[in-house]
PDB file of C-alpha atoms and ligand atoms in Angstrom:
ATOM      1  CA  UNK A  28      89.666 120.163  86.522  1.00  0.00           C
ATOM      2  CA  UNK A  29      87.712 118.212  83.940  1.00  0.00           C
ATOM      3  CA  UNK A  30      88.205 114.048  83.670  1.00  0.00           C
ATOM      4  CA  UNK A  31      86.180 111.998  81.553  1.00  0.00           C
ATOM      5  CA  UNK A  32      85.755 108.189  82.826  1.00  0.00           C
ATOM      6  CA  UNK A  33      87.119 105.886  80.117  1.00  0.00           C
ATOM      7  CA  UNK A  34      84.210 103.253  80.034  1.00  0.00           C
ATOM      8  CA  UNK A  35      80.654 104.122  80.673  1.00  0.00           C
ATOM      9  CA  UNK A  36      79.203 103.749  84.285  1.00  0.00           C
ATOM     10  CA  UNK A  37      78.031 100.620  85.268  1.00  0.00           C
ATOM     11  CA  UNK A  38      74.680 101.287  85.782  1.00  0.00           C
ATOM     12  CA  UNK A  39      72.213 103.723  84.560  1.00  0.00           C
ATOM     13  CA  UNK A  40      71.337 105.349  87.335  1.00  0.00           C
ATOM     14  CA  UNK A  41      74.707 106.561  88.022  1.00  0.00           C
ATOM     15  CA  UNK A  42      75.150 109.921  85.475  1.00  0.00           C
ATOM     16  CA  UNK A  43      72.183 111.184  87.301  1.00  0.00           C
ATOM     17  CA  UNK A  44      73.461 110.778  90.854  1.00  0.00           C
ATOM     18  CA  UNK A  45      76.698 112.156  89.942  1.00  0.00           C
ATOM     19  CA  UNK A  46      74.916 115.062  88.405  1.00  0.00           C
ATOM     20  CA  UNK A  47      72.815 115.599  91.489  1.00  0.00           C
ATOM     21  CA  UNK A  48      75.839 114.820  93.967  1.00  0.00           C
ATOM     22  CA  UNK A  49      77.947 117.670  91.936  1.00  0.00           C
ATOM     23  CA  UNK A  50      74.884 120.021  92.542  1.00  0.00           C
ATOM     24  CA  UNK A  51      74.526 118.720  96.306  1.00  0.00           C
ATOM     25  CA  UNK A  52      78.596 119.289  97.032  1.00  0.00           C
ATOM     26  CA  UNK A  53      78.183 122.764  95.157  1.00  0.00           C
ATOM     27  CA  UNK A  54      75.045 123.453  97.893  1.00  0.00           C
ATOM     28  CA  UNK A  55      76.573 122.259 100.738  1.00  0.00           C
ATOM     29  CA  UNK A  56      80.250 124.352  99.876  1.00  0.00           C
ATOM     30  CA  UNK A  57      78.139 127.422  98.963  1.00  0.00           C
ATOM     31  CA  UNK A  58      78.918 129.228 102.588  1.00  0.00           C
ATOM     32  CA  UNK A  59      82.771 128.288 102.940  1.00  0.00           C
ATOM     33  CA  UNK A  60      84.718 130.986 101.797  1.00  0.00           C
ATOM     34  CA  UNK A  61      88.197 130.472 100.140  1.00  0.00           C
ATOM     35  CA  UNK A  62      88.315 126.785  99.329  1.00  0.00           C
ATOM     36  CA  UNK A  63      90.583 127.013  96.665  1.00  0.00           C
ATOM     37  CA  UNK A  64      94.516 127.893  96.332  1.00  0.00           C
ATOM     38  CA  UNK A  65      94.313 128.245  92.673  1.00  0.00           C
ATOM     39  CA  UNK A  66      97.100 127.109  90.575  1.00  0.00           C
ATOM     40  CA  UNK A  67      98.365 125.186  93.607  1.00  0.00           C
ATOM     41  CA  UNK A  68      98.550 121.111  93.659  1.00  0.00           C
ATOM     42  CA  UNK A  69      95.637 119.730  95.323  1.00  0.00           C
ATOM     43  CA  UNK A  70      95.323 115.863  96.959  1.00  0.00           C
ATOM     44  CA  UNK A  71      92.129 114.436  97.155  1.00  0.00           C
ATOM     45  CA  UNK A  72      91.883 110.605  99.694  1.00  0.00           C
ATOM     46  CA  UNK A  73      88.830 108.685  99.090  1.00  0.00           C
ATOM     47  CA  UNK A  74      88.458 106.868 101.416  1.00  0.00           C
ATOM     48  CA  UNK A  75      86.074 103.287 101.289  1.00  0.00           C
ATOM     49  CA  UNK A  76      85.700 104.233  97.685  1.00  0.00           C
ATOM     50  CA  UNK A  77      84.291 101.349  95.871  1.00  0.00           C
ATOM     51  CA  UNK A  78      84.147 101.838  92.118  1.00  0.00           C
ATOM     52  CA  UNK A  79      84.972 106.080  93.323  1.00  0.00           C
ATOM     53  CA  UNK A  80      82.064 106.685  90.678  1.00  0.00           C
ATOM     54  CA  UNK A  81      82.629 110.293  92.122  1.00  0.00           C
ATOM     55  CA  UNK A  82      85.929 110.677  91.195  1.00  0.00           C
ATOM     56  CA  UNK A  83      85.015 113.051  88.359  1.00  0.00           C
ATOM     57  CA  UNK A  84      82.721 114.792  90.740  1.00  0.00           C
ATOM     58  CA  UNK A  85      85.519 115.496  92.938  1.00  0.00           C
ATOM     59  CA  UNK A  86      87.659 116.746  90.211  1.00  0.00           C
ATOM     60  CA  UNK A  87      85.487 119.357  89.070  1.00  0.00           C
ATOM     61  CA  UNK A  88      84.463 120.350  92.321  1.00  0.00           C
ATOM     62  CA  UNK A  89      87.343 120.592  94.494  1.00  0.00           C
ATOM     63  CA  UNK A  90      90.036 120.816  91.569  1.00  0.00           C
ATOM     64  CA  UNK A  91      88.668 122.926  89.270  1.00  0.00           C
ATOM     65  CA  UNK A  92      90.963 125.481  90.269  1.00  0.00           C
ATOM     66  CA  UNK A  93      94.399 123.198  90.864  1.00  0.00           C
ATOM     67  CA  UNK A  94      97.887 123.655  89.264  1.00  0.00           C
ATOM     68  CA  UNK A  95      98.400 119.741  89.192  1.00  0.00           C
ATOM     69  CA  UNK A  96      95.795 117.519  91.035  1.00  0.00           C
ATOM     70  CA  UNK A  97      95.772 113.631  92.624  1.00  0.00           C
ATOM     71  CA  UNK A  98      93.275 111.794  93.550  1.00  0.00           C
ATOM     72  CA  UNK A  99      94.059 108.347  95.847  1.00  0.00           C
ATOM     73  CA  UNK A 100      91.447 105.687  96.782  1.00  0.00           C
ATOM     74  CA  UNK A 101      91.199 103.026  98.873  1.00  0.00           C
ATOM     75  CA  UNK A 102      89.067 100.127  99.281  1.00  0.00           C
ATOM     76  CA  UNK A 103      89.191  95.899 100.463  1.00  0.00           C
ATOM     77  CA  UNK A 104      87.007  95.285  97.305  1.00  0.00           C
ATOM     78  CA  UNK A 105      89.557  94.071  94.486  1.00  0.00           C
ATOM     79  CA  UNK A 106      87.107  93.593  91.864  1.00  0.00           C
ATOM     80  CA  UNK A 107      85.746  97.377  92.407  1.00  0.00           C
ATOM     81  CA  UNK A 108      89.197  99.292  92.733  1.00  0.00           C
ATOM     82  CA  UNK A 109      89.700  97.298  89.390  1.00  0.00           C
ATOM     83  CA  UNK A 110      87.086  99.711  87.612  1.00  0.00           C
ATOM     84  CA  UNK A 111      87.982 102.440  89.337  1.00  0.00           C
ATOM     85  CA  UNK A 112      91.110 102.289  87.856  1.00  0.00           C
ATOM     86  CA  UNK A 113      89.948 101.441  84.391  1.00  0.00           C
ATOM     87  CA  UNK A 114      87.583 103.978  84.317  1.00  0.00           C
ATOM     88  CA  UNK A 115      89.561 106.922  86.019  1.00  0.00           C
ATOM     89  CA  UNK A 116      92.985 105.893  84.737  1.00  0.00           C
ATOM     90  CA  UNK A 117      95.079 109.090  83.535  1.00  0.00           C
ATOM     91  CA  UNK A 118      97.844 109.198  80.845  1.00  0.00           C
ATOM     92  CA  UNK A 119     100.885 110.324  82.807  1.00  0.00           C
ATOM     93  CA  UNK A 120     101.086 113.746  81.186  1.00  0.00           C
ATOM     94  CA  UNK A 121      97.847 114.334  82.567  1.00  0.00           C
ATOM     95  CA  UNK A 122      97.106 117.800  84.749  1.00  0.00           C
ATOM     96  CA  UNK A 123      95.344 115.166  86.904  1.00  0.00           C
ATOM     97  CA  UNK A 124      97.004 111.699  88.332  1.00  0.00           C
ATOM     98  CA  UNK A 125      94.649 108.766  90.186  1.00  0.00           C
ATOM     99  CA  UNK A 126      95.397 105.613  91.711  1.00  0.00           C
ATOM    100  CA  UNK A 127      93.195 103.089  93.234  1.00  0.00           C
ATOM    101  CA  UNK A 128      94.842 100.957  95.697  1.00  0.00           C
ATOM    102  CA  UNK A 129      93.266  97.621  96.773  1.00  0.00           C
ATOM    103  CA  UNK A 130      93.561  98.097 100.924  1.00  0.00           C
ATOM    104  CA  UNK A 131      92.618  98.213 104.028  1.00  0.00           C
ATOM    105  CA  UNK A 132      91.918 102.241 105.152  1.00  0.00           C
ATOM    106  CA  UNK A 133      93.531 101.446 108.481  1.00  0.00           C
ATOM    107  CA  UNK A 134      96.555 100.318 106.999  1.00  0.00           C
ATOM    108  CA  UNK A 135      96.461 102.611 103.889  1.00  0.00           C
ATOM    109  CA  UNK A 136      96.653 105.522 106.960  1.00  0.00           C
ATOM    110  CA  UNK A 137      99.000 103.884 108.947  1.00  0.00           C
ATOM    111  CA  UNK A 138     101.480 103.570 106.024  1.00  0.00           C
ATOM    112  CA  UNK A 139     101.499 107.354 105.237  1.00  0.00           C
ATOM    113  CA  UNK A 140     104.397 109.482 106.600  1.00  0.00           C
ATOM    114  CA  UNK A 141     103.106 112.699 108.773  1.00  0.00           C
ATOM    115  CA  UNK A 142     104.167 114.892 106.017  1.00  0.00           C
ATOM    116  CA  UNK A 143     101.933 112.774 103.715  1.00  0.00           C
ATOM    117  CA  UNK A 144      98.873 115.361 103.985  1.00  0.00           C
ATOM    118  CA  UNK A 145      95.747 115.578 101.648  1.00  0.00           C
ATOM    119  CA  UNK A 146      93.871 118.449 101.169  1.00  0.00           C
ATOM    120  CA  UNK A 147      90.212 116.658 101.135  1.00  0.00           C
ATOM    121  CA  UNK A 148      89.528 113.470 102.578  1.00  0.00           C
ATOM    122  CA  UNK A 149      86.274 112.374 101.090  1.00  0.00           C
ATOM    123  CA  UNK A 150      84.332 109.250 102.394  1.00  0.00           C
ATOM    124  CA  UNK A 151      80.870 108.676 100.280  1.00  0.00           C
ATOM    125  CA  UNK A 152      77.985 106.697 102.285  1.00  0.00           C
ATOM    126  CA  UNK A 153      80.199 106.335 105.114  1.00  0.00           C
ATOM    127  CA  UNK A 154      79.349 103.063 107.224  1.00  0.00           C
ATOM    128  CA  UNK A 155      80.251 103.988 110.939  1.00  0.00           C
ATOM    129  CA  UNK A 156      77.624 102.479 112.290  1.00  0.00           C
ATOM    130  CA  UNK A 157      78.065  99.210 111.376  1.00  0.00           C
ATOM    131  CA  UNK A 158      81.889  98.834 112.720  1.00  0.00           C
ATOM    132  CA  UNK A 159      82.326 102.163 115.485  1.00  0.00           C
ATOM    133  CA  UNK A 160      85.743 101.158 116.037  1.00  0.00           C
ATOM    134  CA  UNK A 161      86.896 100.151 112.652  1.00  0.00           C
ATOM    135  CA  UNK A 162      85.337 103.548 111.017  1.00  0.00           C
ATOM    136  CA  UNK A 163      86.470 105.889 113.866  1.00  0.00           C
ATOM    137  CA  UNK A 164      90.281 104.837 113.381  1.00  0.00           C
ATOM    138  CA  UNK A 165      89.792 105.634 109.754  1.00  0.00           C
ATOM    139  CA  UNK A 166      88.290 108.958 110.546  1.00  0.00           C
ATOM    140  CA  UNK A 167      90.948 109.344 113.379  1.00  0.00           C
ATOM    141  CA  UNK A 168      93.779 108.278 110.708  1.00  0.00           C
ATOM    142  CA  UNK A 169      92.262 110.529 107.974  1.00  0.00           C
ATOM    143  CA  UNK A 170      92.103 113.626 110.047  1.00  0.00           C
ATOM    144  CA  UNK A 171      95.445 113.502 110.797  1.00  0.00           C
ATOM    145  CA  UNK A 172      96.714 113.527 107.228  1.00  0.00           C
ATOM    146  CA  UNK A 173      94.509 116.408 106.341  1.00  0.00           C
ATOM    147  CA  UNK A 174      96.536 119.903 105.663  1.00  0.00           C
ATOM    148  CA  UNK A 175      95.764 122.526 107.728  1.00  0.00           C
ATOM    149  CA  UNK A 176      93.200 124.026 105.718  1.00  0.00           C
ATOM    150  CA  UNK A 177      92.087 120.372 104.676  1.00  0.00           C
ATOM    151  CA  UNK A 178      88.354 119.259 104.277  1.00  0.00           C
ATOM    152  CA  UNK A 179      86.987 115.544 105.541  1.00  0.00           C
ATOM    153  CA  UNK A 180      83.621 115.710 103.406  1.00  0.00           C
ATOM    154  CA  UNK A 181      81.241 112.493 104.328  1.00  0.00           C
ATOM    155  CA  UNK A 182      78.009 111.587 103.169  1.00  0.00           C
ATOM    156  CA  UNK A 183      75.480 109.445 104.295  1.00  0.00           C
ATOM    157  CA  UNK A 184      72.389 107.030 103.308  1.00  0.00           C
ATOM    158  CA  UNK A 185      70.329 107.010 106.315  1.00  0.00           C
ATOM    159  CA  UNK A 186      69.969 110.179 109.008  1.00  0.00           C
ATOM    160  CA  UNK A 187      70.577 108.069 112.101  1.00  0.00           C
ATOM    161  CA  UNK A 188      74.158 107.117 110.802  1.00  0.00           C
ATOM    162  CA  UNK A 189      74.304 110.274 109.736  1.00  0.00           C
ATOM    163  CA  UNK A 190      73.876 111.697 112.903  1.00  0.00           C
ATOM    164  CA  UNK A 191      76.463 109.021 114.532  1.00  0.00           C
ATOM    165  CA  UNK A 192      79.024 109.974 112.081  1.00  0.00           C
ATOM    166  CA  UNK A 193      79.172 113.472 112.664  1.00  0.00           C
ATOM    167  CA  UNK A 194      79.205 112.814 117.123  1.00  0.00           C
ATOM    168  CA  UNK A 195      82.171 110.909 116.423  1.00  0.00           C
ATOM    169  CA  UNK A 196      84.155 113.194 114.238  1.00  0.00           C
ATOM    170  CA  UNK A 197      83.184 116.110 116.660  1.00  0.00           C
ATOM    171  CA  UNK A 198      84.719 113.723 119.365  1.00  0.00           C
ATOM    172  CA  UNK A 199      87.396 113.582 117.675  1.00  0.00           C
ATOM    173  CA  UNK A 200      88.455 116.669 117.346  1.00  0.00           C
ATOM    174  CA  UNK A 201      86.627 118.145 113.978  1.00  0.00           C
ATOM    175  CA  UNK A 202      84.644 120.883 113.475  1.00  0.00           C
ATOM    176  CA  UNK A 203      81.721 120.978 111.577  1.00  0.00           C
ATOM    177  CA  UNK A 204      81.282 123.977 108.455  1.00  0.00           C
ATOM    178  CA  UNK A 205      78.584 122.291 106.684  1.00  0.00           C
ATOM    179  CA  UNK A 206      75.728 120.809 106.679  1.00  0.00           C
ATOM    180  CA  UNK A 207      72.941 119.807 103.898  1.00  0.00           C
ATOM    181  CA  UNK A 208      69.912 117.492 103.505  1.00  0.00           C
ATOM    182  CA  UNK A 209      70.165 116.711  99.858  1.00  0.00           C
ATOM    183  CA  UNK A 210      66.427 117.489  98.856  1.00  0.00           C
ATOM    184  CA  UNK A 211      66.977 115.484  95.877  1.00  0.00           C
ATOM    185  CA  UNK A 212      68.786 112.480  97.076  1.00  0.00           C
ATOM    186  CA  UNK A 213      67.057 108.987  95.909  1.00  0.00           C
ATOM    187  CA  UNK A 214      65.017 107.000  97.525  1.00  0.00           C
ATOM    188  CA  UNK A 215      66.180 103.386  97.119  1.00  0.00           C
ATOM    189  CA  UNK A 216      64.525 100.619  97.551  1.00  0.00           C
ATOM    190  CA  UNK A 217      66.647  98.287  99.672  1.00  0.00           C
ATOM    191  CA  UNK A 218      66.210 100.418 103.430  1.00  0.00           C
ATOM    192  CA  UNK A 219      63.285 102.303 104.885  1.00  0.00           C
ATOM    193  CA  UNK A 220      64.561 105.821 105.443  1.00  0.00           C
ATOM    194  CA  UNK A 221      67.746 105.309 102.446  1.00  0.00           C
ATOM    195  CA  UNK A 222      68.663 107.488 100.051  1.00  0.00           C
ATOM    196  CA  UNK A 223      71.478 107.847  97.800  1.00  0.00           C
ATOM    197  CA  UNK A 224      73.865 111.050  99.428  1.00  0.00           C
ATOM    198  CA  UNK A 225      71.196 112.147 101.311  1.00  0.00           C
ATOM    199  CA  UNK A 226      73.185 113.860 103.944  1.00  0.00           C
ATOM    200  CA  UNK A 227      76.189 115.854 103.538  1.00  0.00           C
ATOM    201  CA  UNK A 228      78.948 117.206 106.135  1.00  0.00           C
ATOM    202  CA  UNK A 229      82.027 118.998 106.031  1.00  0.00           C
ATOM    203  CA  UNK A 230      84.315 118.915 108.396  1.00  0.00           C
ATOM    204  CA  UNK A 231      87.753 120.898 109.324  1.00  0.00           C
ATOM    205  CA  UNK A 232      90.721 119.631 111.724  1.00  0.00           C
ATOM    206  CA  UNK A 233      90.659 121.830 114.880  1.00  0.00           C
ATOM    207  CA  UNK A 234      93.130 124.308 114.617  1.00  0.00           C
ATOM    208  CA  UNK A 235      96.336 124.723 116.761  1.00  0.00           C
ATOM    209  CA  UNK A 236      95.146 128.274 118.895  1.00  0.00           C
TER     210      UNK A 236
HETATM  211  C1  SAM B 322      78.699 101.764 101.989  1.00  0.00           C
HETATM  212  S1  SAM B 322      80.029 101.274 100.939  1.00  0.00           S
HETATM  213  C2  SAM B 322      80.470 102.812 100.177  1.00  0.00           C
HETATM  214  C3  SAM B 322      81.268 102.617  98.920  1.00  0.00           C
HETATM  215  C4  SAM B 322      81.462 103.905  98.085  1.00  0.00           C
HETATM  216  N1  SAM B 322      82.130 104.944  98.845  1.00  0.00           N
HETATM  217  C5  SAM B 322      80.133 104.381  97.546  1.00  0.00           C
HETATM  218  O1  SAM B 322      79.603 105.388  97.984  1.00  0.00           O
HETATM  219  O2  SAM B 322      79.626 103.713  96.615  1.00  0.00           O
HETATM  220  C6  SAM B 322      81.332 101.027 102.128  1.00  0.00           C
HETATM  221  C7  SAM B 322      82.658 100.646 101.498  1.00  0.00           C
HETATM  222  O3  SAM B 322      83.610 100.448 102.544  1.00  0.00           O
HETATM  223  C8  SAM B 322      84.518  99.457 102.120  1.00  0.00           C
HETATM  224  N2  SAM B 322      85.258  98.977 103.297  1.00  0.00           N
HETATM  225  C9  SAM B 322      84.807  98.196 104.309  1.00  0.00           C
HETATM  226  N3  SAM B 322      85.772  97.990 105.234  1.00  0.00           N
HETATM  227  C10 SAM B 322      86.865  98.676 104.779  1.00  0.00           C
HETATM  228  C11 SAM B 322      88.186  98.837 105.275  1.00  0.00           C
HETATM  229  N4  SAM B 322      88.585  98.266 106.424  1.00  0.00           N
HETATM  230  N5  SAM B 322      89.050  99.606 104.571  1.00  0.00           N
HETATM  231  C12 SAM B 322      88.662 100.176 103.399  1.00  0.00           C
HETATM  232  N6  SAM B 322      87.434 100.060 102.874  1.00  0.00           N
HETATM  233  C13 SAM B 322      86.552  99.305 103.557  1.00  0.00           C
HETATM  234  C14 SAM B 322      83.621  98.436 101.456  1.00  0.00           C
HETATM  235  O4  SAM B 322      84.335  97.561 100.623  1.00  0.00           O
HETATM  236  C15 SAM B 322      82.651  99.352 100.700  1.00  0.00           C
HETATM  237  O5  SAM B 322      83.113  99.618  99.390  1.00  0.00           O
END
């Protein structure tokens, strides 16, 4: 489903990552059969989201095909969940509806009812490393909102973190159906080993045998 941002990106960098994380998420989905209900109304979660540069991304990608989509994101960062709104805000007769909220995941997750479900819970450059037991309640929380046929979709800067972020959901209870080394992911400057989406996974809830 197409969406235009209102106001430019912030920096010029970002139309070309968004270009090459569309192509990456179009990779990485390119073995998973059936993704899309079309005509049905599709929830997207991002979770973390910062500015949710991606949200556009995310429309076209896993709503192309949607009746009626929603996107939801969450972050602690005011001042960034303030552009993300700008730039993604929807007039209400819009196919698709977003809202930014400025919050905690954890409590975000705790708030939702457990008929609240999404059908892809994205988190972009995940950070489990740097807080294991704030970022595995998220993932915990998130999983458990996802519909049965729901997607948790993570990327990741570095491959250690990478690595630690997929043990965890595993532990928890996912089950990996992707996998992809974005071959061209930047390099950035700031971390020996960094790049921007350099690793993808997707993830599905176990299902009830
Ligand atoms: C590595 S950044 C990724 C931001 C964004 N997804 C991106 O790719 O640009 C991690 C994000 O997690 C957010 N964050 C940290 N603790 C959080 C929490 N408890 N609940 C929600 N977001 C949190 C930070 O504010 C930050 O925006």
């Amino acid at each position: 489903m197409p969406l235009q941002p209102n106001l430019p990106f912030s920096f010029e960098d970002l139309p070309e990552d968004m270009a090459l994380l569309q192509k990456a998420l179009r990779a990485t989905l390119a073995g998973l059969p059936g993704l899309q209900d079309p005509g049905r109304e599709q929830r997207i979660l991002n979770l973390a989201c910062g500015r949710a540069d991606e949200t556009g991304v995310l429309a076209e990608v896993f709503g192309s095909q949607a009746g009626a989509l929603e996107i939801v994101g969450t972050d602690i960062r005011a001042p960034e969940i303030e552009e993300a709104n700008k730039r993604w805000n929807t007039r209400e007769d819009c196919d698709v509806q977003t809202r930014f909220h400025v919050e905690d995941g954890r409590r975000f997750l705790d708030s939702l009812s457990s008929n609240d479900r999404f059908d892809l819970t994205f988190m972009r450059h995940q950070n489990f490393w740097n807080d294991p037991a704030l970022w595995g309640r998220m993932f915990d929380g998130a999983l458990r909102q996802l519909s049965d046929d729901g997607l948790f979709v993570i990327t990741s800067y570095f491959d250690r973190e990478h690595e630690l972020a997929c043990k965890k959901l595993e532990k928890l209870g996912a089950v990996k159906v992707a996998e992809y080394r974005n071959p061209l992911s930047r390099a950035l400057a700031d971390g020996k080993g960094k790049s921007i989406d350099r690793h993808i996974a997707i993830f599905r809830r176990q299902r009830a045998s």
